[in-house]
PDB file of C-alpha atoms in Angstrom:
ATOM      1  CA  UNK A  15     -29.729 -44.042 -23.740  1.00  0.00           C
ATOM      2  CA  UNK A  16     -28.263 -47.095 -20.878  1.00  0.00           C
ATOM      3  CA  UNK A  17     -27.536 -46.145 -17.738  1.00  0.00           C
ATOM      4  CA  UNK A  18     -23.422 -46.357 -18.648  1.00  0.00           C
ATOM      5  CA  UNK A  19     -23.792 -43.969 -22.053  1.00  0.00           C
ATOM      6  CA  UNK A  20     -25.209 -41.407 -19.667  1.00  0.00           C
ATOM      7  CA  UNK A  21     -23.150 -41.963 -17.150  1.00  0.00           C
ATOM      8  CA  UNK A  22     -20.080 -40.996 -19.527  1.00  0.00           C
ATOM      9  CA  UNK A  23     -21.888 -38.143 -21.452  1.00  0.00           C
ATOM     10  CA  UNK A  24     -22.035 -36.944 -17.936  1.00  0.00           C
ATOM     11  CA  UNK A  25     -18.232 -36.902 -18.035  1.00  0.00           C
ATOM     12  CA  UNK A  26     -18.020 -33.498 -20.615  1.00  0.00           C
ATOM     13  CA  UNK A  27     -20.223 -32.196 -18.730  1.00  0.00           C
ATOM     14  CA  UNK A  28     -19.898 -28.103 -17.310  1.00  0.00           C
ATOM     15  CA  UNK A  29     -21.703 -29.129 -13.936  1.00  0.00           C
ATOM     16  CA  UNK A  30     -18.587 -30.382 -11.637  1.00  0.00           C
ATOM     17  CA  UNK A  31     -21.730 -32.204  -9.917  1.00  0.00           C
ATOM     18  CA  UNK A  32     -22.143 -34.195 -13.064  1.00  0.00           C
ATOM     19  CA  UNK A  33     -19.156 -34.597 -13.448  1.00  0.00           C
ATOM     20  CA  UNK A  34     -18.674 -35.407 -10.200  1.00  0.00           C
ATOM     21  CA  UNK A  35     -21.924 -38.070 -10.046  1.00  0.00           C
ATOM     22  CA  UNK A  36     -20.510 -39.691 -12.987  1.00  0.00           C
ATOM     23  CA  UNK A  37     -16.656 -40.494 -11.621  1.00  0.00           C
ATOM     24  CA  UNK A  38     -18.299 -42.164  -8.554  1.00  0.00           C
ATOM     25  CA  UNK A  39     -19.721 -44.428 -10.725  1.00  0.00           C
ATOM     26  CA  UNK A  40     -18.951 -48.155 -11.011  1.00  0.00           C
ATOM     27  CA  UNK A  41     -19.791 -47.584 -14.759  1.00  0.00           C
ATOM     28  CA  UNK A  42     -17.105 -45.029 -15.288  1.00  0.00           C
ATOM     29  CA  UNK A  43     -14.169 -47.102 -17.483  1.00  0.00           C
ATOM     30  CA  UNK A  44     -11.214 -46.206 -15.924  1.00  0.00           C
ATOM     31  CA  UNK A  45      -9.531 -44.227 -19.264  1.00  0.00           C
ATOM     32  CA  UNK A  46     -12.589 -41.833 -18.190  1.00  0.00           C
ATOM     33  CA  UNK A  47     -12.167 -41.548 -14.172  1.00  0.00           C
ATOM     34  CA  UNK A  48      -7.977 -41.217 -16.012  1.00  0.00           C
ATOM     35  CA  UNK A  49      -9.026 -37.624 -17.578  1.00  0.00           C
ATOM     36  CA  UNK A  50     -11.284 -37.033 -14.243  1.00  0.00           C
ATOM     37  CA  UNK A  51      -8.879 -37.092 -12.185  1.00  0.00           C
ATOM     38  CA  UNK A  52      -6.729 -34.130 -14.404  1.00  0.00           C
ATOM     39  CA  UNK A  53     -10.769 -32.380 -13.183  1.00  0.00           C
ATOM     40  CA  UNK A  54     -10.091 -28.654 -12.269  1.00  0.00           C
ATOM     41  CA  UNK A  55     -12.159 -29.207  -9.371  1.00  0.00           C
ATOM     42  CA  UNK A  56     -11.747 -30.974  -6.110  1.00  0.00           C
ATOM     43  CA  UNK A  57     -14.488 -32.415  -6.148  1.00  0.00           C
ATOM     44  CA  UNK A  58     -15.077 -34.430  -9.594  1.00  0.00           C
ATOM     45  CA  UNK A  59     -10.913 -35.680  -8.239  1.00  0.00           C
ATOM     46  CA  UNK A  60     -12.190 -37.066  -5.100  1.00  0.00           C
ATOM     47  CA  UNK A  61     -15.816 -39.321  -6.608  1.00  0.00           C
ATOM     48  CA  UNK A  62     -12.418 -40.688  -8.917  1.00  0.00           C
ATOM     49  CA  UNK A  63     -10.979 -41.260  -5.723  1.00  0.00           C
ATOM     50  CA  UNK A  64     -13.764 -43.210  -3.873  1.00  0.00           C
ATOM     51  CA  UNK A  65     -15.046 -44.957  -6.665  1.00  0.00           C
ATOM     52  CA  UNK A  66     -13.885 -48.705  -6.236  1.00  0.00           C
ATOM     53  CA  UNK A  67     -13.059 -49.008 -10.070  1.00  0.00           C
ATOM     54  CA  UNK A  68     -10.445 -46.478 -10.393  1.00  0.00           C
ATOM     55  CA  UNK A  69      -6.282 -47.741 -10.930  1.00  0.00           C
ATOM     56  CA  UNK A  70      -4.406 -48.384  -8.878  1.00  0.00           C
ATOM     57  CA  UNK A  71      -2.238 -45.783 -10.550  1.00  0.00           C
ATOM     58  CA  UNK A  72      -4.695 -42.556 -10.556  1.00  0.00           C
ATOM     59  CA  UNK A  73      -4.447 -43.457  -6.948  1.00  0.00           C
ATOM     60  CA  UNK A  74      -0.703 -43.228  -6.786  1.00  0.00           C
ATOM     61  CA  UNK A  75      -0.887 -40.086  -7.615  1.00  0.00           C
ATOM     62  CA  UNK A  76      -3.949 -38.549  -6.394  1.00  0.00           C
ATOM     63  CA  UNK A  77      -2.280 -39.211  -2.784  1.00  0.00           C
ATOM     64  CA  UNK A  78      -0.505 -35.922  -3.288  1.00  0.00           C
ATOM     65  CA  UNK A  79      -3.369 -33.973  -4.711  1.00  0.00           C
ATOM     66  CA  UNK A  80      -3.530 -30.379  -3.364  1.00  0.00           C
ATOM     67  CA  UNK A  81      -6.783 -31.617  -1.736  1.00  0.00           C
ATOM     68  CA  UNK A  82      -7.284 -32.157   1.857  1.00  0.00           C
ATOM     69  CA  UNK A  83     -10.498 -34.120   0.487  1.00  0.00           C
ATOM     70  CA  UNK A  84      -9.142 -35.999  -2.574  1.00  0.00           C
ATOM     71  CA  UNK A  85      -6.277 -37.178  -0.113  1.00  0.00           C
ATOM     72  CA  UNK A  86      -8.810 -38.348   2.655  1.00  0.00           C
ATOM     73  CA  UNK A  87     -10.920 -39.949   0.266  1.00  0.00           C
ATOM     74  CA  UNK A  88      -7.423 -41.876  -1.658  1.00  0.00           C
ATOM     75  CA  UNK A  89      -7.161 -42.913   1.683  1.00  0.00           C
ATOM     76  CA  UNK A  90      -9.822 -44.559   2.572  1.00  0.00           C
ATOM     77  CA  UNK A  91     -10.225 -46.562  -0.989  1.00  0.00           C
ATOM     78  CA  UNK A  92     -10.067 -50.027  -0.391  1.00  0.00           C
ATOM     79  CA  UNK A  93      -7.855 -50.293  -3.109  1.00  0.00           C
ATOM     80  CA  UNK A  94      -5.440 -47.583  -2.644  1.00  0.00           C
ATOM     81  CA  UNK A  95      -1.175 -49.134  -2.811  1.00  0.00           C
ATOM     82  CA  UNK A  96       0.465 -49.985   0.273  1.00  0.00           C
ATOM     83  CA  UNK A  97       2.611 -47.133  -0.665  1.00  0.00           C
ATOM     84  CA  UNK A  98       0.492 -44.450  -0.715  1.00  0.00           C
ATOM     85  CA  UNK A  99      -1.666 -45.545   2.317  1.00  0.00           C
ATOM     86  CA  UNK A 100       2.340 -45.246   3.839  1.00  0.00           C
ATOM     87  CA  UNK A 101       1.970 -41.394   2.576  1.00  0.00           C
ATOM     88  CA  UNK A 102      -0.981 -40.485   3.686  1.00  0.00           C
ATOM     89  CA  UNK A 103       0.084 -41.707   6.925  1.00  0.00           C
ATOM     90  CA  UNK A 104       2.103 -38.695   7.645  1.00  0.00           C
ATOM     91  CA  UNK A 105      -0.239 -36.568   5.714  1.00  0.00           C
ATOM     92  CA  UNK A 106      -0.967 -32.392   7.284  1.00  0.00           C
ATOM     93  CA  UNK A 107      -4.516 -33.074   7.839  1.00  0.00           C
ATOM     94  CA  UNK A 108      -5.566 -35.312  10.262  1.00  0.00           C
ATOM     95  CA  UNK A 109      -8.589 -36.443   8.264  1.00  0.00           C
ATOM     96  CA  UNK A 110      -6.539 -38.076   5.757  1.00  0.00           C
ATOM     97  CA  UNK A 111      -4.426 -40.160   8.544  1.00  0.00           C
ATOM     98  CA  UNK A 112      -8.072 -40.994  10.182  1.00  0.00           C
ATOM     99  CA  UNK A 113      -9.074 -42.944   6.946  1.00  0.00           C
ATOM    100  CA  UNK A 114      -5.768 -43.885   6.232  1.00  0.00           C
ATOM    101  CA  UNK A 115      -5.761 -46.142   9.964  1.00  0.00           C
ATOM    102  CA  UNK A 116      -9.757 -46.920   9.156  1.00  0.00           C
ATOM    103  CA  UNK A 117      -8.826 -48.658   5.559  1.00  0.00           C
ATOM    104  CA  UNK A 118      -8.384 -52.555   6.422  1.00  0.00           C
ATOM    105  CA  UNK A 119      -6.238 -52.837   4.075  1.00  0.00           C
ATOM    106  CA  UNK A 120      -3.734 -50.061   6.666  1.00  0.00           C
ATOM    107  CA  UNK A 121      -0.034 -52.380   6.763  1.00  0.00           C
ATOM    108  CA  UNK A 122       2.054 -52.027  10.299  1.00  0.00           C
ATOM    109  CA  UNK A 123       4.927 -50.015   8.416  1.00  0.00           C
ATOM    110  CA  UNK A 124       1.382 -47.026   8.824  1.00  0.00           C
ATOM    111  CA  UNK A 125      -0.265 -48.144  11.558  1.00  0.00           C
ATOM    112  CA  UNK A 126       2.953 -47.975  13.921  1.00  0.00           C
ATOM    113  CA  UNK A 127       3.340 -44.533  12.805  1.00  0.00           C
ATOM    114  CA  UNK A 128      -0.780 -43.289  13.708  1.00  0.00           C
ATOM    115  CA  UNK A 129      -0.662 -45.415  16.740  1.00  0.00           C
ATOM    116  CA  UNK A 130       1.524 -41.942  18.037  1.00  0.00           C
ATOM    117  CA  UNK A 131      -0.325 -39.782  16.497  1.00  0.00           C
ATOM    118  CA  UNK A 132      -1.811 -36.319  18.284  1.00  0.00           C
ATOM    119  CA  UNK A 133      -4.841 -37.205  17.973  1.00  0.00           C
ATOM    120  CA  UNK A 134      -6.324 -39.595  19.846  1.00  0.00           C
ATOM    121  CA  UNK A 135      -9.100 -40.401  17.805  1.00  0.00           C
ATOM    122  CA  UNK A 136      -6.708 -41.683  15.287  1.00  0.00           C
ATOM    123  CA  UNK A 137      -5.252 -44.387  17.877  1.00  0.00           C
ATOM    124  CA  UNK A 138      -8.870 -44.914  18.601  1.00  0.00           C
ATOM    125  CA  UNK A 139      -9.146 -46.255  15.256  1.00  0.00           C
ATOM    126  CA  UNK A 140      -5.783 -47.889  14.942  1.00  0.00           C
ATOM    127  CA  UNK A 141      -7.365 -49.796  18.291  1.00  0.00           C
ATOM    128  CA  UNK A 142     -10.159 -50.733  16.019  1.00  0.00           C
ATOM    129  CA  UNK A 143      -8.027 -52.092  13.156  1.00  0.00           C
ATOM    130  CA  UNK A 144      -8.421 -56.054  12.232  1.00  0.00           C
ATOM    131  CA  UNK A 145      -4.572 -56.139  11.015  1.00  0.00           C
ATOM    132  CA  UNK A 146      -3.024 -54.328  14.228  1.00  0.00           C
ATOM    133  CA  UNK A 147      -1.043 -56.369  15.756  1.00  0.00           C
ATOM    134  CA  UNK A 148      -0.971 -57.927  18.840  1.00  0.00           C
ATOM    135  CA  UNK A 149       2.569 -55.619  20.162  1.00  0.00           C
ATOM    136  CA  UNK A 150       0.532 -52.532  19.544  1.00  0.00           C
ATOM    137  CA  UNK A 151      -2.255 -53.807  21.202  1.00  0.00           C
ATOM    138  CA  UNK A 152      -0.320 -54.094  23.853  1.00  0.00           C
ATOM    139  CA  UNK A 153       1.580 -50.752  23.093  1.00  0.00           C
ATOM    140  CA  UNK A 154      -1.339 -48.943  23.195  1.00  0.00           C
ATOM    141  CA  UNK A 155      -3.593 -50.505  26.206  1.00  0.00           C
ATOM    142  CA  UNK A 156      -0.687 -49.190  28.506  1.00  0.00           C
ATOM    143  CA  UNK A 157      -0.237 -45.697  27.532  1.00  0.00           C
ATOM    144  CA  UNK A 158      -4.040 -44.115  25.667  1.00  0.00           C
ATOM    145  CA  UNK A 159      -7.062 -43.350  27.195  1.00  0.00           C
ATOM    146  CA  UNK A 160     -10.036 -45.147  28.067  1.00  0.00           C
ATOM    147  CA  UNK A 161     -11.465 -45.053  24.860  1.00  0.00           C
ATOM    148  CA  UNK A 162      -8.274 -46.572  22.845  1.00  0.00           C
ATOM    149  CA  UNK A 163      -8.106 -48.946  26.025  1.00  0.00           C
ATOM    150  CA  UNK A 164     -11.716 -50.176  25.297  1.00  0.00           C
ATOM    151  CA  UNK A 165     -11.224 -50.801  21.951  1.00  0.00           C
ATOM    152  CA  UNK A 166      -8.352 -52.511  22.173  1.00  0.00           C
ATOM    153  CA  UNK A 167      -9.992 -54.722  24.639  1.00  0.00           C
ATOM    154  CA  UNK A 168     -12.385 -55.240  21.379  1.00  0.00           C
ATOM    155  CA  UNK A 169      -9.970 -55.876  18.729  1.00  0.00           C
ATOM    156  CA  UNK A 170      -9.897 -60.112  18.040  1.00  0.00           C
ATOM    157  CA  UNK A 171      -6.705 -60.038  18.042  1.00  0.00           C
ATOM    158  CA  UNK A 172      -5.796 -58.350  21.183  1.00  0.00           C
ATOM    159  CA  UNK A 173      -4.395 -61.241  23.696  1.00  0.00           C
ATOM    160  CA  UNK A 174      -5.648 -62.983  26.483  1.00  0.00           C
ATOM    161  CA  UNK A 175      -2.584 -60.882  28.876  1.00  0.00           C
ATOM    162  CA  UNK A 176      -3.887 -57.257  27.624  1.00  0.00           C
ATOM    163  CA  UNK A 177      -7.703 -58.423  28.316  1.00  0.00           C
ATOM    164  CA  UNK A 178      -7.056 -59.580  31.450  1.00  0.00           C
ATOM    165  CA  UNK A 179      -5.019 -56.949  32.477  1.00  0.00           C
ATOM    166  CA  UNK A 180      -8.125 -54.398  31.145  1.00  0.00           C
ATOM    167  CA  UNK A 181     -10.607 -56.335  33.003  1.00  0.00           C
ATOM    168  CA  UNK A 182      -8.857 -54.852  35.668  1.00  0.00           C
ATOM    169  CA  UNK A 183      -8.446 -51.561  34.557  1.00  0.00           C
ATOM    170  CA  UNK A 184     -10.382 -47.897  36.671  1.00  0.00           C
ATOM    171  CA  UNK A 185     -12.562 -47.316  33.791  1.00  0.00           C
ATOM    172  CA  UNK A 186     -15.874 -49.723  33.900  1.00  0.00           C
ATOM    173  CA  UNK A 187     -16.196 -48.422  29.844  1.00  0.00           C
ATOM    174  CA  UNK A 188     -13.024 -50.639  29.370  1.00  0.00           C
ATOM    175  CA  UNK A 189     -13.561 -53.741  31.722  1.00  0.00           C
TER     176      UNK A 189
END
């Protein structure tokens, strides 16, 4: 069997790990990914969501999956639709929100929501996001702990005026 044929055969295997392996493969055809996205096992659905060739429609549906690990995989997929990222930015699971904030395609509206997250690690990732606008970086530089301020200082979008303030920060790690 050639590797592509093997991947297709694995998608029908009784073993969930075989199906999950196949679902992660870039060689897995989109129609099979659509089928595997409805698999009863969350690990298989999560593997579909991590596939860089996963159809956008499948990702859009998977963002409502009952399992947080599947939603987390959707949030981390670079092809995740903007509307799905916006929805996932308000997810009850903080690891899902973390992946949204980490996604380089995260839209401004989601970054604004996540900049006020109760979990400071999410604020840290927002401050590191290359899409984070100047206004949000300025806000994060004022209202967050030292690790977030340090991330603001390291963001290429950080304006000189904010860098000047951070250069005088009480915490030496920020300076």
